[in-house]
Amino acid sequence: DVQLQASGGGLVQPGGSLRLSCAASGLTFDDYAIGWFRQAPGKEREGVACISSTGGSASYALSVEGRFTVSRDNAENTVYLQMNKLKPEDTAVYYCQTDERADYYCSAHRLDRIAKYQGKGTLVTVSS
């Protein structure tokens, strides 16, 4: 079974930073692009960023571009999301997701289609 587990969330002040991790198992990790998503209370889940299977390209939502950076370590089966200059509106549960066609969806900026495999999320709270 494909399993994805996000971790690294917590409480941070506005302007602060956090690094999230997504550990994957049950798949040939370097065959899959990975997407990061978030869901705030009362809102729909939205795509935040994605990274290609090789790590050679990434795509970001406009709301986080320039503040968030996605990276991966294929030797460790882990994807990271470095979040800087955090804002209260970044408060959400963050998830990592993938799909057999995730590389295509990521390159086409269709994060919303990276949905087949979804893991447990991690809560990020940005508040003073």
mmCIF file with all atom_site columns, C-alpha atoms in Angstrom:
data_model
loop_
_atom_site.group_PDB
_atom_site.id
_atom_site.type_symbol
_atom_site.label_atom_id
_atom_site.label_alt_id
_atom_site.label_comp_id
_atom_site.label_asym_id
_atom_site.label_entity_id
_atom_site.label_seq_id
_atom_site.pdbx_PDB_ins_code
_atom_site.Cartn_x
_atom_site.Cartn_y
_atom_site.Cartn_z
_atom_site.occupancy
_atom_site.B_iso_or_equiv
_atom_site.pdbx_formal_charge
_atom_site.auth_seq_id
_atom_site.auth_comp_id
_atom_site.auth_asym_id
_atom_site.auth_atom_id
_atom_site.pdbx_PDB_model_num
ATOM 1   C CA . ASP A 1 1   ? 0.000   0.000  0.000   1.00 0.00 ? 1   ASP A CA 1
ATOM 2   C CA . VAL A 1 2   ? 1.139   3.514  -0.781  1.00 0.00 ? 2   VAL A CA 1
ATOM 3   C CA . GLN A 1 3   ? 1.573   5.505  2.409   1.00 0.00 ? 3   GLN A CA 1
ATOM 4   C CA . LEU A 1 4   ? 2.372   9.176  2.778   1.00 0.00 ? 4   LEU A CA 1
ATOM 5   C CA . GLN A 1 5   ? 2.964   10.872 6.099   1.00 0.00 ? 5   GLN A CA 1
ATOM 6   C CA . ALA A 1 6   ? 3.455   14.593 6.559   1.00 0.00 ? 6   ALA A CA 1
ATOM 7   C CA . SER A 1 7   ? 5.213   15.899 9.666   1.00 0.00 ? 7   SER A CA 1
ATOM 8   C CA . GLY A 1 8   ? 6.906   18.994 11.040  1.00 0.00 ? 8   GLY A CA 1
ATOM 9   C CA . GLY A 1 9   ? 3.918   21.211 11.696  1.00 0.00 ? 9   GLY A CA 1
ATOM 10  C CA . GLY A 1 10  ? 3.521   23.392 14.745  1.00 0.00 ? 10  GLY A CA 1
ATOM 11  C CA . LEU A 1 11  ? 2.831   26.862 16.056  1.00 0.00 ? 11  LEU A CA 1
ATOM 12  C CA . VAL A 1 12  ? 4.883   29.685 14.571  1.00 0.00 ? 12  VAL A CA 1
ATOM 13  C CA . GLN A 1 13  ? 4.667   33.462 14.717  1.00 0.00 ? 13  GLN A CA 1
ATOM 14  C CA . PRO A 1 14  ? 3.906   35.524 11.623  1.00 0.00 ? 14  PRO A CA 1
ATOM 15  C CA . GLY A 1 15  ? 7.086   36.012 9.634   1.00 0.00 ? 15  GLY A CA 1
ATOM 16  C CA . GLY A 1 16  ? 8.564   32.801 10.950  1.00 0.00 ? 16  GLY A CA 1
ATOM 17  C CA . SER A 1 17  ? 9.618   29.598 9.196   1.00 0.00 ? 17  SER A CA 1
ATOM 18  C CA . LEU A 1 18  ? 8.858   25.890 9.313   1.00 0.00 ? 18  LEU A CA 1
ATOM 19  C CA . ARG A 1 19  ? 10.039  22.905 7.312   1.00 0.00 ? 19  ARG A CA 1
ATOM 20  C CA . LEU A 1 20  ? 7.587   20.120 6.650   1.00 0.00 ? 20  LEU A CA 1
ATOM 21  C CA . SER A 1 21  ? 8.568   16.605 5.648   1.00 0.00 ? 21  SER A CA 1
ATOM 22  C CA . CYS A 1 22  ? 6.643   13.991 3.686   1.00 0.00 ? 22  CYS A CA 1
ATOM 23  C CA . ALA A 1 23  ? 7.807   10.406 4.059   1.00 0.00 ? 23  ALA A CA 1
ATOM 24  C CA . ALA A 1 24  ? 6.601   7.926  1.459   1.00 0.00 ? 24  ALA A CA 1
ATOM 25  C CA . SER A 1 25  ? 6.529   4.143  1.310   1.00 0.00 ? 25  SER A CA 1
ATOM 26  C CA . GLY A 1 26  ? 4.943   1.424  -0.796  1.00 0.00 ? 26  GLY A CA 1
ATOM 27  C CA . LEU A 1 27  ? 5.970   2.966  -4.108  1.00 0.00 ? 27  LEU A CA 1
ATOM 28  C CA . THR A 1 28  ? 9.023   3.442  -6.276  1.00 0.00 ? 28  THR A CA 1
ATOM 29  C CA . PHE A 1 29  ? 9.577   6.904  -4.903  1.00 0.00 ? 29  PHE A CA 1
ATOM 30  C CA . ASP A 1 30  ? 11.672  8.354  -7.685  1.00 0.00 ? 30  ASP A CA 1
ATOM 31  C CA . ASP A 1 31  ? 8.952   7.515  -10.226 1.00 0.00 ? 31  ASP A CA 1
ATOM 32  C CA . TYR A 1 32  ? 6.475   9.879  -8.585  1.00 0.00 ? 32  TYR A CA 1
ATOM 33  C CA . ALA A 1 33  ? 6.073   13.615 -8.479  1.00 0.00 ? 33  ALA A CA 1
ATOM 34  C CA . ILE A 1 34  ? 4.733   14.747 -5.092  1.00 0.00 ? 34  ILE A CA 1
ATOM 35  C CA . GLY A 1 35  ? 2.302   17.522 -4.324  1.00 0.00 ? 35  GLY A CA 1
ATOM 36  C CA . TRP A 1 36  ? 1.784   19.524 -1.153  1.00 0.00 ? 36  TRP A CA 1
ATOM 37  C CA . PHE A 1 37  ? -1.742  20.582 -0.281  1.00 0.00 ? 37  PHE A CA 1
ATOM 38  C CA . ARG A 1 38  ? -3.405  22.378 2.582   1.00 0.00 ? 38  ARG A CA 1
ATOM 39  C CA . GLN A 1 39  ? -6.863  22.678 4.021   1.00 0.00 ? 39  GLN A CA 1
ATOM 40  C CA . ALA A 1 40  ? -7.875  25.502 6.299   1.00 0.00 ? 40  ALA A CA 1
ATOM 41  C CA . PRO A 1 41  ? -10.945 25.245 8.558   1.00 0.00 ? 41  PRO A CA 1
ATOM 42  C CA . GLY A 1 42  ? -14.097 25.656 6.535   1.00 0.00 ? 42  GLY A CA 1
ATOM 43  C CA . LYS A 1 43  ? -12.252 25.756 3.226   1.00 0.00 ? 43  LYS A CA 1
ATOM 44  C CA . GLU A 1 44  ? -11.559 23.334 0.430   1.00 0.00 ? 44  GLU A CA 1
ATOM 45  C CA . ARG A 1 45  ? -8.218  21.621 0.096   1.00 0.00 ? 45  ARG A CA 1
ATOM 46  C CA . GLU A 1 46  ? -5.897  23.584 -2.188  1.00 0.00 ? 46  GLU A CA 1
ATOM 47  C CA . GLY A 1 47  ? -2.668  22.734 -3.946  1.00 0.00 ? 47  GLY A CA 1
ATOM 48  C CA . VAL A 1 48  ? 0.378   24.551 -2.632  1.00 0.00 ? 48  VAL A CA 1
ATOM 49  C CA . ALA A 1 49  ? 3.343   23.153 -4.530  1.00 0.00 ? 49  ALA A CA 1
ATOM 50  C CA . CYS A 1 50  ? 4.578   20.131 -6.399  1.00 0.00 ? 50  CYS A CA 1
ATOM 51  C CA . ILE A 1 51  ? 7.946   18.725 -7.375  1.00 0.00 ? 51  ILE A CA 1
ATOM 52  C CA . SER A 1 52  ? 8.779   16.425 -10.261 1.00 0.00 ? 52  SER A CA 1
ATOM 53  C CA . SER A 1 53  ? 9.956   12.861 -9.708  1.00 0.00 ? 53  SER A CA 1
ATOM 54  C CA . THR A 1 54  ? 13.568  13.812 -10.429 1.00 0.00 ? 54  THR A CA 1
ATOM 55  C CA . GLY A 1 55  ? 13.409  17.018 -8.428  1.00 0.00 ? 55  GLY A CA 1
ATOM 56  C CA . GLY A 1 56  ? 14.345  18.975 -11.513 1.00 0.00 ? 56  GLY A CA 1
ATOM 57  C CA . SER A 1 57  ? 11.242  21.137 -11.608 1.00 0.00 ? 57  SER A CA 1
ATOM 58  C CA . ALA A 1 58  ? 8.624   22.483 -9.253  1.00 0.00 ? 58  ALA A CA 1
ATOM 59  C CA . SER A 1 59  ? 5.420   24.452 -9.391  1.00 0.00 ? 59  SER A CA 1
ATOM 60  C CA . TYR A 1 60  ? 3.856   26.741 -6.807  1.00 0.00 ? 60  TYR A CA 1
ATOM 61  C CA . ALA A 1 61  ? 0.521   28.336 -6.070  1.00 0.00 ? 61  ALA A CA 1
ATOM 62  C CA . LEU A 1 62  ? 0.627   32.104 -6.458  1.00 0.00 ? 62  LEU A CA 1
ATOM 63  C CA . SER A 1 63  ? -0.220  32.533 -2.786  1.00 0.00 ? 63  SER A CA 1
ATOM 64  C CA . VAL A 1 64  ? 3.061   30.910 -1.705  1.00 0.00 ? 64  VAL A CA 1
ATOM 65  C CA . GLU A 1 65  ? 5.440   31.602 -4.585  1.00 0.00 ? 65  GLU A CA 1
ATOM 66  C CA . GLY A 1 66  ? 8.600   33.265 -3.358  1.00 0.00 ? 66  GLY A CA 1
ATOM 67  C CA . ARG A 1 67  ? 7.978   32.165 0.236   1.00 0.00 ? 67  ARG A CA 1
ATOM 68  C CA . PHE A 1 68  ? 7.782   28.362 0.007   1.00 0.00 ? 68  PHE A CA 1
ATOM 69  C CA . THR A 1 69  ? 10.330  25.994 -1.525  1.00 0.00 ? 69  THR A CA 1
ATOM 70  C CA . VAL A 1 70  ? 9.733   22.322 -2.261  1.00 0.00 ? 70  VAL A CA 1
ATOM 71  C CA . SER A 1 71  ? 12.627  19.850 -2.481  1.00 0.00 ? 71  SER A CA 1
ATOM 72  C CA . ARG A 1 72  ? 13.172  16.114 -2.307  1.00 0.00 ? 72  ARG A CA 1
ATOM 73  C CA . ASP A 1 73  ? 15.724  13.518 -1.294  1.00 0.00 ? 73  ASP A CA 1
ATOM 74  C CA . ASN A 1 74  ? 15.061  10.404 -3.334  1.00 0.00 ? 74  ASN A CA 1
ATOM 75  C CA . ALA A 1 75  ? 17.594  8.417  -1.334  1.00 0.00 ? 75  ALA A CA 1
ATOM 76  C CA . GLU A 1 76  ? 15.484  9.042  1.776   1.00 0.00 ? 76  GLU A CA 1
ATOM 77  C CA . ASN A 1 77  ? 12.050  8.775  0.085   1.00 0.00 ? 77  ASN A CA 1
ATOM 78  C CA . THR A 1 78  ? 11.237  12.192 1.500   1.00 0.00 ? 78  THR A CA 1
ATOM 79  C CA . VAL A 1 79  ? 9.918   15.472 0.152   1.00 0.00 ? 79  VAL A CA 1
ATOM 80  C CA . TYR A 1 80  ? 10.300  18.738 2.033   1.00 0.00 ? 80  TYR A CA 1
ATOM 81  C CA . LEU A 1 81  ? 8.386   21.997 2.088   1.00 0.00 ? 81  LEU A CA 1
ATOM 82  C CA . GLN A 1 82  ? 10.377  24.934 3.420   1.00 0.00 ? 82  GLN A CA 1
ATOM 83  C CA . MET A 1 83  ? 7.956   27.665 4.442   1.00 0.00 ? 83  MET A CA 1
ATOM 84  C CA . ASN A 1 84  ? 9.308   31.154 5.102   1.00 0.00 ? 84  ASN A CA 1
ATOM 85  C CA . LYS A 1 85  ? 7.659   34.494 5.855   1.00 0.00 ? 85  LYS A CA 1
ATOM 86  C CA . LEU A 1 86  ? 4.619   32.669 7.151   1.00 0.00 ? 86  LEU A CA 1
ATOM 87  C CA . LYS A 1 87  ? 1.312   34.508 7.376   1.00 0.00 ? 87  LYS A CA 1
ATOM 88  C CA . PRO A 1 88  ? -1.785  33.803 9.474   1.00 0.00 ? 88  PRO A CA 1
ATOM 89  C CA . GLU A 1 89  ? -3.575  32.782 6.278   1.00 0.00 ? 89  GLU A CA 1
ATOM 90  C CA . ASP A 1 90  ? -1.097  29.936 5.874   1.00 0.00 ? 90  ASP A CA 1
ATOM 91  C CA . THR A 1 91  ? -2.718  28.264 8.878   1.00 0.00 ? 91  THR A CA 1
ATOM 92  C CA . ALA A 1 92  ? -4.017  24.878 7.734   1.00 0.00 ? 92  ALA A CA 1
ATOM 93  C CA . VAL A 1 93  ? -3.500  21.139 7.840   1.00 0.00 ? 93  VAL A CA 1
ATOM 94  C CA . TYR A 1 94  ? -0.835  20.318 5.266   1.00 0.00 ? 94  TYR A CA 1
ATOM 95  C CA . TYR A 1 95  ? -0.872  17.077 3.294   1.00 0.00 ? 95  TYR A CA 1
ATOM 96  C CA . CYS A 1 96  ? 1.301   15.410 0.687   1.00 0.00 ? 96  CYS A CA 1
ATOM 97  C CA . GLN A 1 97  ? -0.284  13.573 -2.201  1.00 0.00 ? 97  GLN A CA 1
ATOM 98  C CA . THR A 1 98  ? 0.743   11.732 -5.334  1.00 0.00 ? 98  THR A CA 1
ATOM 99  C CA . ASP A 1 99  ? -0.621  9.920  -8.348  1.00 0.00 ? 99  ASP A CA 1
ATOM 100 C CA . GLU A 1 100 ? 0.740   7.769  -11.163 1.00 0.00 ? 100 GLU A CA 1
ATOM 101 C CA . ARG A 1 101 ? 0.360   10.791 -13.446 1.00 0.00 ? 101 ARG A CA 1
ATOM 102 C CA . ALA A 1 102 ? 1.649   13.327 -10.959 1.00 0.00 ? 102 ALA A CA 1
ATOM 103 C CA . ASP A 1 103 ? 4.639   14.270 -13.129 1.00 0.00 ? 103 ASP A CA 1
ATOM 104 C CA . TYR A 1 104 ? 2.301   15.265 -15.945 1.00 0.00 ? 104 TYR A CA 1
ATOM 105 C CA . TYR A 1 105 ? -0.091  17.123 -13.651 1.00 0.00 ? 105 TYR A CA 1
ATOM 106 C CA . CYS A 1 106 ? 2.755   18.949 -11.941 1.00 0.00 ? 106 CYS A CA 1
ATOM 107 C CA . SER A 1 107 ? 4.314   20.058 -15.230 1.00 0.00 ? 107 SER A CA 1
ATOM 108 C CA . ALA A 1 108 ? 0.867   21.172 -16.450 1.00 0.00 ? 108 ALA A CA 1
ATOM 109 C CA . HIS A 1 109 ? 0.270   23.151 -13.230 1.00 0.00 ? 109 HIS A CA 1
ATOM 110 C CA . ARG A 1 110 ? -2.732  20.962 -12.462 1.00 0.00 ? 110 ARG A CA 1
ATOM 111 C CA . LEU A 1 111 ? -2.038  20.305 -8.773  1.00 0.00 ? 111 LEU A CA 1
ATOM 112 C CA . ASP A 1 112 ? -5.722  19.636 -8.230  1.00 0.00 ? 112 ASP A CA 1
ATOM 113 C CA . ARG A 1 113 ? -5.398  16.401 -10.204 1.00 0.00 ? 113 ARG A CA 1
ATOM 114 C CA . ILE A 1 114 ? -2.695  14.933 -7.930  1.00 0.00 ? 114 ILE A CA 1
ATOM 115 C CA . ALA A 1 115 ? -5.180  13.159 -5.702  1.00 0.00 ? 115 ALA A CA 1
ATOM 116 C CA . LYS A 1 116 ? -5.043  9.375  -5.903  1.00 0.00 ? 116 LYS A CA 1
ATOM 117 C CA . TYR A 1 117 ? -2.836  8.806  -2.858  1.00 0.00 ? 117 TYR A CA 1
ATOM 118 C CA . GLN A 1 118 ? -3.316  11.057 0.141   1.00 0.00 ? 118 GLN A CA 1
ATOM 119 C CA . GLY A 1 119 ? -1.584  10.811 3.466   1.00 0.00 ? 119 GLY A CA 1
ATOM 120 C CA . LYS A 1 120 ? -2.185  12.047 6.964   1.00 0.00 ? 120 LYS A CA 1
ATOM 121 C CA . GLY A 1 121 ? -1.597  15.720 7.428   1.00 0.00 ? 121 GLY A CA 1
ATOM 122 C CA . THR A 1 122 ? 0.275   17.948 9.828   1.00 0.00 ? 122 THR A CA 1
ATOM 123 C CA . LEU A 1 123 ? -1.170  21.103 11.392  1.00 0.00 ? 123 LEU A CA 1
ATOM 124 C CA . VAL A 1 124 ? 0.533   24.451 10.844  1.00 0.00 ? 124 VAL A CA 1
ATOM 125 C CA . THR A 1 125 ? -0.707  27.350 12.950  1.00 0.00 ? 125 THR A CA 1
ATOM 126 C CA . VAL A 1 126 ? 0.610   30.849 12.283  1.00 0.00 ? 126 VAL A CA 1
ATOM 127 C CA . SER A 1 127 ? -0.333  33.133 15.122  1.00 0.00 ? 127 SER A CA 1
ATOM 128 C CA . SER A 1 128 ? 1.156   35.639 17.514  1.00 0.00 ? 128 SER A CA 1
#
